């Protein structure tokens, strides 16, 4: 269960960061298009328009000249960054949250706009961490709830099944003690106990039929033997009288 939870968490995290990188690349392409058509003034206007957007998911920018001097953007200066594979950069900035400075991690990428002007587009991935934590907590709670429901449901299911088999055992015990005409109750049973009761009743019917056949054969044999035995007895009695006319032993 926890392995599945880890796999799902990794899947959602990977998908979020993939979308994050794609959005940064798209934003850099947009800046290049704006600069190609309206040069630096158009880029500054575009950045101003972006600042009016909601802060959640908003990009941060740094436009610098060939010497690295800031030309436009809301980042104060080129931050100290860690360089990752594929030209990606990572850095931290202290942002105010409810009046308190909080270190926030950013993912960034740099691209040339032309004429020695470079653009750095960054986006914080605190949202990714928060979303990942939310997904993890939700999945964890859902799995715990599923596990608890499974345990409770399994307990009641096992208890119900055990009760049904105890009733079957009680009825079978009554039959074994001599009540051969009794049959197992089928009404009210479901699933395997119902099929088992039907099979046992069929078996008991078959056993009863065989016993009735044996009893009939025994009666026929006894009837067939009664006349010869009576004749032999009579003959023995006559022979005895001939040997002992006085009737004494």
XYZ file of N, CA and C in Angstrom:
747
model
N 0.831 -1.200 0.000
C 0.000 0.000 0.000
C 0.869 1.255 0.000
N 1.893 1.255 0.884
C 2.748 2.431 0.968
C 3.622 2.565 -0.277
N 3.973 1.437 -0.902
C 4.707 1.507 -2.160
C 3.850 2.170 -3.232
N 2.581 1.805 -3.288
C 1.666 2.446 -4.237
C 1.539 3.933 -3.945
N 1.484 4.285 -2.674
C 1.403 5.695 -2.292
C 2.627 6.456 -2.769
N 3.817 5.863 -2.605
C 5.047 6.515 -3.048
C 5.072 6.668 -4.565
N 4.589 5.648 -5.280
C 4.561 5.722 -6.744
C 3.624 6.835 -7.208
N 2.444 6.924 -6.607
C 1.500 7.980 -6.983
C 2.047 9.362 -6.658
N 2.693 9.490 -5.502
C 3.276 10.777 -5.123
C 4.361 11.179 -6.121
N 5.225 10.219 -6.492
C 6.260 10.509 -7.476
C 5.678 10.873 -8.826
N 4.585 10.203 -9.202
C 3.959 10.488 -10.490
C 3.405 11.907 -10.537
N 2.689 12.310 -9.496
C 2.120 13.658 -9.469
C 3.222 14.718 -9.395
N 4.267 14.452 -8.618
C 5.367 15.413 -8.506
C 6.080 15.567 -9.843
N 6.330 14.450 -10.508
C 7.001 14.509 -11.805
C 6.154 15.281 -12.813
N 4.860 15.015 -12.818
C 3.983 15.736 -13.736
C 3.957 17.231 -13.463
N 3.962 17.625 -12.170
C 3.929 19.050 -11.847
C 5.206 19.738 -12.301
N 6.361 19.137 -12.032
C 7.627 19.766 -12.419
C 7.813 19.765 -13.931
N 7.267 18.771 -14.603
C 7.310 18.791 -16.065
C 6.512 19.969 -16.606
N 5.330 20.188 -16.063
C 4.530 21.345 -16.474
C 5.218 22.651 -16.101
N 5.909 22.670 -14.961
C 6.612 23.878 -14.532
C 7.708 24.244 -15.520
N 8.503 23.269 -15.934
C 9.568 23.537 -16.906
C 8.983 23.976 -18.246
N 7.912 23.319 -18.656
C 7.297 23.691 -19.936
C 6.772 25.122 -19.903
N 6.186 25.523 -18.784
C 5.653 26.888 -18.693
C 6.775 27.925 -18.739
N 7.918 27.629 -18.131
C 9.048 28.571 -18.170
C 9.579 28.697 -19.592
N 9.711 27.579 -20.295
C 10.178 27.627 -21.684
C 9.201 28.408 -22.560
N 7.914 28.199 -22.358
C 6.919 28.948 -23.134
C 7.009 30.441 -22.841
N 7.259 30.796 -21.581
C 7.356 32.212 -21.225
C 8.587 32.851 -21.850
N 9.696 32.123 -21.906
C 10.895 32.645 -22.573
C 10.638 32.862 -24.064
N 9.952 31.936 -24.691
C 9.621 32.108 -26.108
C 8.727 33.326 -26.308
N 7.801 33.544 -25.383
C 6.935 34.722 -25.481
C 7.751 36.006 -25.387
N 8.701 36.057 -24.465
C 9.560 37.246 -24.342
C 10.377 37.471 -25.606
N 10.868 36.400 -26.199
C 11.643 36.548 -27.434
C 10.777 37.099 -28.563
N 9.529 36.625 -28.633
C 8.624 37.131 -29.665
C 8.309 38.606 -29.422
N 8.054 38.970 -28.168
C 7.747 40.365 -27.841
C 8.943 41.255 -28.149
N 10.145 40.820 -27.792
C 11.339 41.635 -28.044
C 11.591 41.783 -29.545
N 11.345 40.692 -30.296
C 11.567 40.769 -31.739
C 10.617 41.758 -32.393
N 9.422 41.912 -31.850
C 8.453 42.811 -32.461
C 8.443 44.208 -31.884
N 8.716 44.370 -30.574
C 8.577 45.674 -29.926
C 9.824 46.099 -29.150
N 10.846 45.290 -29.222
C 12.119 45.560 -28.555
C 11.926 45.699 -27.039
N 12.824 46.436 -26.393
C 12.852 46.466 -24.935
C 11.604 47.128 -24.348
N 11.085 48.152 -25.036
C 9.895 48.829 -24.520
C 8.703 47.872 -24.455
N 8.578 47.049 -25.460
C 7.493 46.070 -25.455
C 7.655 45.038 -24.350
N 8.909 44.641 -24.100
C 9.166 43.680 -23.025
C 8.806 44.288 -21.672
N 9.200 45.557 -21.450
C 8.880 46.217 -20.184
C 7.373 46.330 -19.980
N 6.643 46.639 -21.046
C 5.193 46.721 -20.938
C 4.586 45.348 -20.637
N 5.141 44.336 -21.266
C 4.653 42.974 -21.023
C 4.878 42.570 -19.564
N 6.059 42.906 -19.034
C 6.345 42.572 -17.640
C 5.423 43.333 -16.694
N 5.120 44.567 -17.041
C 4.202 45.346 -16.212
C 2.807 44.716 -16.204
N 2.389 44.240 -17.370
C 1.086 43.571 -17.441
C 1.077 42.284 -16.616
N 2.184 41.579 -16.607
C 2.259 40.330 -15.849
C 2.202 40.571 -14.346
N 2.695 41.703 -13.904
C 2.687 41.996 -12.471
C 1.272 42.230 -11.947
N 0.345 42.539 -12.833
C -1.040 42.748 -12.422
C -1.825 41.438 -12.296
N -1.177 40.331 -12.668
C -1.843 39.037 -12.561
C -1.798 38.541 -11.119
N -2.629 37.559 -10.746
C -2.567 36.986 -9.391
C -1.177 36.438 -9.090
N -0.803 36.506 -7.833
C 0.548 36.093 -7.447
C 0.744 34.587 -7.552
N -0.320 33.814 -7.430
C -0.190 32.360 -7.480
C 0.169 31.936 -8.899
N 1.285 31.248 -9.031
C 1.718 30.770 -10.331
C 2.334 31.839 -11.206
N 2.627 33.019 -10.664
C 3.174 34.104 -11.471
C 4.671 33.906 -11.666
N 5.170 34.386 -12.796
C 6.595 34.301 -13.099
C 7.324 35.506 -12.512
N 8.624 35.321 -12.323
C 9.515 36.414 -11.944
C 10.549 36.579 -13.045
N 10.945 37.840 -13.281
C 11.781 38.140 -14.439
C 12.992 38.967 -14.025
N 14.045 38.772 -14.835
C 15.212 39.647 -14.760
C 15.728 39.826 -16.178
N 15.637 41.058 -16.672
C 16.158 41.408 -17.994
C 17.455 42.171 -17.775
N 18.545 41.666 -18.342
C 19.866 42.274 -18.121
C 20.561 42.486 -19.453
N 21.491 43.471 -19.455
C 22.261 43.736 -20.669
C 23.455 42.798 -20.729
N 24.313 43.045 -21.693
C 25.451 42.161 -21.905
C 26.407 42.156 -20.727
N 26.492 43.256 -19.959
C 27.374 43.327 -18.795
C 26.726 42.759 -17.533
N 25.484 42.327 -17.636
C 24.802 41.767 -16.478
C 24.048 42.784 -15.664
N 23.958 44.026 -16.129
C 23.222 45.051 -15.401
C 21.720 44.889 -15.642
N 20.963 45.094 -14.579
C 19.523 44.942 -14.678
C 18.931 46.037 -15.549
N 18.044 45.618 -16.463
C 17.350 46.553 -17.336
C 15.860 46.611 -16.980
N 15.287 45.474 -16.657
C 13.862 45.410 -16.310
C 13.632 44.125 -15.518
N 12.437 44.053 -14.953
C 12.082 42.840 -14.213
C 11.884 43.115 -12.734
N 11.303 42.143 -12.032
C 11.029 42.310 -10.613
C 12.077 41.660 -9.718
N 13.019 40.923 -10.305
C 14.137 40.404 -9.524
C 15.189 41.494 -9.391
N 15.683 41.697 -8.174
C 16.599 42.818 -7.925
C 17.915 42.649 -8.655
N 18.444 41.468 -8.680
C 19.735 41.229 -9.309
C 19.847 39.743 -9.612
N 20.904 39.428 -10.341
C 21.121 38.016 -10.641
C 21.441 37.264 -9.356
N 20.631 36.325 -8.961
C 20.852 35.636 -7.684
C 21.949 34.584 -7.815
N 22.426 34.151 -6.667
C 23.333 33.007 -6.670
C 22.510 31.748 -6.951
N 22.971 31.034 -7.923
C 22.161 29.909 -8.359
C 23.001 28.642 -8.468
N 22.292 27.563 -8.474
C 22.881 26.257 -8.759
C 22.457 25.873 -10.170
N 23.408 25.395 -10.927
C 23.118 25.043 -12.313
C 22.874 23.543 -12.415
N 21.752 23.216 -13.036
C 21.399 21.815 -13.237
C 21.617 21.437 -14.697
N 21.361 20.200 -15.010
C 21.516 19.737 -16.386
C 20.456 20.371 -17.276
N 20.802 20.532 -18.535
C 19.858 21.093 -19.491
C 19.730 22.597 -19.432
N 20.643 23.291 -18.722
C 20.586 24.744 -18.646
C 19.642 25.287 -17.600
N 19.132 24.453 -16.722
C 18.214 24.910 -15.683
C 18.979 25.426 -14.480
N 18.401 26.436 -13.841
C 19.028 27.075 -12.689
C 18.097 26.970 -11.486
N 18.695 26.897 -10.306
C 17.918 26.881 -9.078
C 18.508 27.843 -8.070
N 17.652 28.603 -7.395
C 18.138 29.549 -6.390
C 17.042 29.795 -5.361
N 17.432 30.473 -4.286
C 16.509 30.823 -3.209
C 16.438 32.330 -3.059
N 15.240 32.813 -2.766
C 15.037 34.224 -2.459
C 14.147 34.324 -1.228
N 14.404 35.341 -0.430
C 13.582 35.586 0.758
C 12.407 36.464 0.358
N 11.206 35.910 0.416
C 9.990 36.652 0.107
C 9.206 36.882 1.390
N 8.456 37.982 1.401
C 7.659 38.307 2.578
C 6.363 37.514 2.558
N 6.082 36.849 3.670
C 4.834 36.114 3.842
C 4.235 36.533 5.174
N 3.122 37.308 5.115
C 2.515 37.871 6.313
C 3.527 38.686 7.120
N 4.339 39.442 6.381
C 5.290 40.330 7.044
C 6.577 39.674 7.482
N 6.708 38.360 7.281
C 7.910 37.645 7.690
C 8.645 37.141 6.454
N 9.989 37.279 6.431
C 10.747 36.760 5.290
C 10.775 35.235 5.293
N 10.499 34.672 4.137
C 10.494 33.216 3.982
C 11.326 32.868 2.762
N 12.272 31.930 2.933
C 13.089 31.484 1.810
C 12.255 30.606 0.886
N 12.239 30.995 -0.383
C 11.443 30.284 -1.379
C 12.366 29.793 -2.478
N 12.192 28.547 -2.883
C 13.001 27.958 -3.952
C 12.397 28.300 -5.304
N 13.303 28.631 -6.247
C 12.893 28.990 -7.598
C 13.576 28.067 -8.594
N 12.866 27.822 -9.677
C 13.435 27.156 -10.841
C 13.466 28.181 -11.961
N 14.607 28.299 -12.638
C 14.762 29.378 -13.620
C 15.522 28.879 -14.839
N 15.451 29.712 -15.888
C 16.207 29.441 -17.112
C 16.478 30.773 -17.793
N 17.647 30.844 -18.407
C 18.071 32.070 -19.074
C 18.076 31.840 -20.576
N 17.722 32.924 -21.327
C 17.720 32.849 -22.787
C 18.012 34.236 -23.349
N 18.728 34.318 -24.468
C 18.997 35.618 -25.097
C 17.774 36.127 -25.852
N 17.581 37.450 -25.760
C 16.500 38.082 -26.512
C 17.005 38.729 -27.793
N 18.277 39.082 -27.792
C 18.868 39.752 -28.941
C 19.560 41.042 -28.527
N 20.512 41.473 -29.321
C 21.250 42.717 -29.057
C 21.942 42.684 -27.689
N 22.385 41.504 -27.267
C 23.074 41.391 -25.982
C 22.157 41.387 -24.774
N 20.862 41.468 -24.979
C 19.905 41.455 -23.867
C 19.558 40.003 -23.533
N 19.641 39.675 -22.255
C 19.316 38.327 -21.784
C 18.125 38.385 -20.827
N 17.329 37.370 -20.893
C 16.157 37.278 -20.010
C 16.287 36.044 -19.125
N 15.967 36.236 -17.855
C 15.911 35.124 -16.913
C 14.476 35.040 -16.394
N 13.860 33.916 -16.629
C 12.489 33.688 -16.172
C 12.535 32.650 -15.056
N 11.934 32.989 -13.927
C 11.938 32.098 -12.762
C 10.518 31.915 -12.252
N 10.345 30.806 -11.601
C 9.039 30.533 -10.985
C 9.266 29.696 -9.729
N 8.655 30.100 -8.643
C 8.862 29.337 -7.407
C 8.037 28.061 -7.446
N 8.614 27.025 -6.859
C 7.906 25.746 -6.845
C 7.460 25.369 -5.443
N 7.229 26.398 -4.630
C 6.591 26.123 -3.339
C 5.188 25.560 -3.551
N 4.533 26.043 -4.633
C 3.210 25.505 -4.953
C 3.287 24.012 -5.258
N 4.393 23.619 -5.937
C 4.550 22.197 -6.260
C 4.707 21.371 -4.997
N 5.522 21.895 -4.067
C 5.730 21.172 -2.813
C 4.424 21.097 -2.023
N 3.710 22.237 -1.979
C 2.437 22.247 -1.249
C 1.419 21.313 -1.904
N 1.364 21.351 -3.236
C 0.423 20.475 -3.939
C 0.799 19.010 -3.750
N 2.113 18.739 -3.817
C 2.558 17.366 -3.591
C 2.226 16.889 -2.193
N 2.440 17.777 -1.200
C 2.084 17.409 0.170
C 0.598 17.175 0.327
N -0.203 18.016 -0.351
C -1.655 17.844 -0.288
C -2.072 16.521 -0.913
N -1.471 16.204 -2.077
C -1.785 14.938 -2.736
C -1.373 13.762 -1.860
N -0.166 13.870 -1.268
C 0.324 12.792 -0.406
C -0.606 12.582 0.788
N -0.970 13.678 1.446
C -1.849 13.563 2.616
C -3.214 12.993 2.238
N -3.731 13.459 1.090
C -5.038 12.962 0.649
C -4.987 11.474 0.344
N -3.941 11.058 -0.394
C -3.815 9.646 -0.723
C -3.590 8.803 0.529
N -2.779 9.334 1.451
C -2.499 8.589 2.680
C -3.776 8.386 3.489
N -4.547 9.466 3.631
C -5.797 9.347 4.391
C -6.786 8.421 3.696
N -6.835 8.523 2.360
C -7.762 7.654 1.627
C -7.376 6.187 1.786
N -6.069 5.911 1.755
C -5.638 4.519 1.893
C -5.854 4.012 3.310
N -5.614 4.873 4.304
C -5.876 4.460 5.683
C -7.362 4.171 5.868
N -8.208 5.062 5.315
C -9.657 4.842 5.420
C -10.065 3.551 4.710
N -9.474 3.311 3.521
C -9.781 2.078 2.795
C -9.342 0.854 3.579
N -8.147 0.947 4.200
C -7.648 -0.176 4.995
C -8.559 -0.455 6.189
N -8.969 0.615 6.886
C -9.851 0.429 8.040
C -11.201 -0.148 7.617
N -11.750 0.395 6.523
C -13.026 -0.137 6.036
C -12.887 -1.600 5.620
N -11.740 -1.931 5.001
C -11.512 -3.318 4.617
C -11.432 -4.241 5.820
N -10.744 -3.772 6.884
C -10.635 -4.594 8.097
C -12.005 -4.791 8.740
N -12.755 -3.679 8.885
C -14.082 -3.777 9.504
C -15.013 -4.636 8.652
N -15.007 -4.372 7.336
C -15.857 -5.167 6.455
C -15.468 -6.639 6.454
N -14.153 -6.911 6.464
C -13.698 -8.298 6.511
C -14.104 -8.992 7.798
N -14.045 -8.238 8.919
C -14.440 -8.825 10.202
C -15.913 -9.227 10.194
N -16.778 -8.305 9.748
C -18.209 -8.613 9.737
C -18.530 -9.708 8.719
N -17.837 -9.685 7.579
C -18.069 -10.733 6.584
C -17.652 -12.098 7.117
N -16.484 -12.137 7.790
C -16.024 -13.407 8.363
C -16.960 -13.883 9.470
N -17.425 -12.929 10.304
C -18.339 -13.308 11.388
C -19.651 -13.855 10.832
N -20.176 -13.208 9.788
C -21.426 -13.680 9.183
C -21.254 -15.062 8.568
N -20.145 -15.243 7.839
C -19.890 -16.546 7.219
C -19.713 -17.631 8.269
N -18.982 -17.310 9.346
C -18.787 -18.286 10.426
C -20.123 -18.669 11.067
N -21.006 -17.689 11.261
C -22.324 -17.979 11.842
C -23.120 -18.910 10.935
N -23.040 -18.680 9.633
C -23.772 -19.538 8.699
C -23.259 -20.974 8.766
N -21.937 -21.131 8.821
C -21.388 -22.486 8.870
C -21.655 -23.149 10.219
N -21.740 -22.361 11.282
C -22.112 -22.936 12.575
C -23.542 -23.473 12.538
N -24.440 -22.760 11.862
C -25.811 -23.256 11.705
C -25.834 -24.538 10.880
N -25.030 -24.577 9.818
C -24.944 -25.801 9.028
C -24.432 -26.965 9.874
N -23.417 -26.689 10.684
C -22.851 -27.730 11.538
C -23.880 -28.242 12.548
N -24.685 -27.321 13.112
C -25.720 -27.724 14.066
C -26.767 -28.609 13.401
N -27.191 -28.245 12.201
C -28.183 -29.046 11.489
C -27.613 -30.410 11.108
N -26.344 -30.438 10.675
C -25.722 -31.714 10.333
C -25.592 -32.615 11.561
N -25.276 -32.020 12.710
C -25.167 -32.802 13.944
C -26.501 -33.444 14.296
N -27.606 -32.705 14.093
C -28.935 -33.262 14.360
C -29.233 -34.433 13.438
N -28.811 -34.326 12.186
C -29.031 -35.421 11.235
C -28.198 -36.638 11.615
N -26.937 -36.398 12.004
C -26.044 -37.503 12.374
C -26.574 -38.249 13.594
N -27.228 -37.543 14.514
C -27.746 -38.173 15.734
C -28.974 -39.050 15.479
N -29.466 -39.093 14.243
C -30.543 -40.029 13.932
C -31.729 -39.442 13.215
N -31.812 -38.137 13.085
C -32.960 -37.523 12.417
C -32.675 -37.454 10.914
N -32.771 -38.631 10.252
C -32.367 -38.708 8.850
C -33.356 -38.045 7.899
N -34.547 -37.749 8.389
C -35.531 -37.084 7.530
C -35.306 -35.576 7.458
N -34.498 -35.038 8.348
C -34.249 -33.592 8.365
C -33.322 -33.216 7.212
N -33.528 -32.003 6.709
C -32.676 -31.487 5.649
C -32.149 -30.110 6.052
N -31.032 -29.730 5.462
C -30.428 -28.434 5.763
C -31.288 -27.309 5.213
N -31.366 -26.214 5.954
C -32.166 -25.058 5.543
C -31.442 -24.300 4.438
N -32.149 -24.104 3.325
C -31.577 -23.370 2.187
C -32.044 -21.924 2.181
N -33.279 -21.686 2.610
C -33.833 -20.327 2.604
C -33.025 -19.427 3.538
N -32.762 -18.226 3.061
C -32.032 -17.254 3.872
C -30.532 -17.316 3.701
N -30.048 -18.340 3.016
C -28.601 -18.462 2.789
C -28.251 -17.917 1.414
N -27.030 -17.451 1.275
C -26.558 -16.902 0.011
C -25.142 -17.388 -0.249
N -24.788 -17.390 -1.531
C -23.413 -17.691 -1.882
C -23.046 -19.145 -1.643
N -21.805 -19.333 -1.178
C -21.277 -20.680 -0.995
C -22.054 -21.499 0.036
N -22.454 -20.937 1.193
C -23.247 -21.742 2.134
C -24.539 -22.277 1.518
N -25.185 -21.484 0.662
C -26.423 -21.938 0.012
C -26.142 -23.124 -0.910
N -25.075 -23.004 -1.715
C -24.730 -24.097 -2.617
C -24.313 -25.337 -1.837
N -23.586 -25.133 -0.730
C -23.180 -26.268 0.094
C -24.391 -26.966 0.702
N -25.368 -26.181 1.195
C -26.579 -26.771 1.768
C -27.345 -27.570 0.716
N -27.443 -27.036 -0.500
C -28.135 -27.762 -1.567
C -27.423 -29.075 -1.883
N -26.081 -29.014 -1.975
C -25.326 -30.230 -2.280
C -25.485 -31.270 -1.170
N -25.454 -30.815 0.085
C -25.619 -31.745 1.201
C -27.019 -32.359 1.203
N -28.035 -31.551 0.895
C -29.403 -32.089 0.835
C -29.532 -33.135 -0.272
N -28.911 -32.860 -1.421
C -28.945 -33.843 -2.499
C -28.241 -35.132 -2.082
N -27.129 -34.986 -1.369
C -26.405 -36.160 -0.900
C -27.243 -36.950 0.103
N -27.901 -36.223 1.034
C -28.756 -36.896 2.015
C -29.936 -37.593 1.336
N -30.509 -36.943 0.306
C -31.597 -37.588 -0.436
C -31.104 -38.864 -1.107
N -29.910 -38.803 -1.675
C -29.355 -39.979 -2.333
C -29.075 -41.097 -1.327
N -28.521 -40.712 -0.166
C -28.263 -41.706 0.883
C -29.575 -42.330 1.362
N -30.608 -41.479 1.555
C -31.914 -41.993 1.971
C -32.491 -42.951 0.948
N -32.327 -42.601 -0.338
C -32.835 -43.481 -1.392
C -32.099 -44.817 -1.393
N -30.774 -44.765 -1.206
C -30.000 -46.010 -1.158
C -30.383 -46.863 0.052
N -30.574 -46.221 1.198
C -30.974 -46.968 2.396
C -32.348 -47.608 2.214
N -33.257 -46.885 1.568
C -34.580 -47.445 1.302
C -34.477 -48.656 0.377
N -33.583 -48.559 -0.606
C -33.375 -49.698 -1.501
C -32.806 -50.897 -0.775
N -31.824 -50.642 0.109
C -31.246 -51.742 0.897
C -32.305 -52.377 1.791
N -33.153 -51.547 2.413
C -34.204 -52.066 3.283
C -35.198 -52.925 2.482
N -35.535 -52.461 1.275
C -36.468 -53.221 0.441
C -35.874 -54.565 0.040
N -34.598 -54.557 -0.325
C -33.940 -55.815 -0.701
C -33.902 -56.765 0.488
N -33.596 -56.220 1.671
C -33.552 -57.060 2.879
C -34.912 -57.672 3.171
N -35.984 -56.887 3.023
C -37.332 -57.410 3.252
C -37.666 -58.513 2.253
N -37.277 -58.305 1.002
C -37.549 -59.325 -0.015
C -36.797 -60.617 0.287
N -35.557 -60.466 0.708
C -34.776 -61.660 1.044
C -35.403 -62.387 2.227
N -35.798 -61.614 3.234
C -36.430 -62.238 4.408
C -37.730 -62.939 4.034
N -38.495 -62.329 3.135
C -39.760 -62.941 2.714
C -39.506 -64.203 1.910
N -38.490 -64.139 1.050
C -38.187 -65.309 0.232
C -37.666 -66.463 1.081
N -36.981 -66.166 2.153
C -36.417 -67.213 3.000
C -37.413 -67.742 4.024
N -38.517 -67.024 4.256
C -39.441 -67.426 5.313
C -40.090 -68.779 4.993
N -40.581 -69.010 3.754
C -41.254 -70.268 3.390
C -40.309 -71.469 3.451
N -39.116 -71.431 2.869
C -38.203 -72.583 3.000
C -37.832 -72.867 4.442
N -37.625 -71.867 5.217
C -37.259 -72.091 6.609
C -38.407 -72.742 7.379
N -39.628 -72.291 7.066
C -40.793 -72.901 7.728
C -40.922 -74.373 7.334
N -40.702 -74.685 6.055
C -40.782 -76.068 5.591
C -39.722 -76.927 6.273
N -38.513 -76.395 6.360
C -37.436 -77.148 7.019
C -37.776 -77.384 8.487
N -38.332 -76.377 9.137
C -38.702 -76.521 10.552
C -39.761 -77.610 10.730
N -40.741 -77.596 9.833
C -41.789 -78.612 9.927
C -41.221 -80.013 9.707
N -40.321 -80.120 8.710
C -39.713 -81.419 8.449
C -38.890 -81.895 9.634
N -38.174 -80.976 10.262
C -37.388 -81.350 11.434
C -38.302 -81.801 12.580
N -39.432 -81.106 12.712
C -40.380 -81.503 13.771
C -40.926 -82.910 13.516
N -41.282 -83.212 12.254
C -41.787 -84.544 11.927
C -40.729 -85.616 12.153
N -39.496 -85.288 11.759
C -38.408 -86.241 11.960
C -38.185 -86.506 13.438
N -38.311 -85.524 14.217
C -38.131 -85.684 15.669
C -39.219 -86.585 16.255
N -40.444 -86.362 15.773
C -41.540 -87.186 16.289
C -41.352 -88.652 15.894
N -40.827 -88.905 14.721
C -40.602 -90.280 14.294
C -39.515 -90.943 15.143
N -38.497 -90.165 15.446
C -37.414 -90.730 16.231
C -37.794 -90.868 17.686
N -38.695 -90.073 18.152
C -39.087 -90.086 19.570
C -40.605 -89.991 19.637
N -41.293 -91.116 19.473
C -42.753 -91.069 19.440
C -43.345 -90.568 20.734
N -42.628 -90.785 21.850
C -43.167 -90.341 23.136
C -43.060 -88.841 23.315
N -42.305 -88.194 22.421
C -42.143 -86.733 22.535
C -41.139 -86.332 23.565
N -40.322 -87.344 24.067
C -39.310 -87.016 25.072
C -37.959 -86.862 24.390
N -37.177 -85.994 25.012
C -35.838 -85.780 24.446
C -34.938 -86.968 24.782
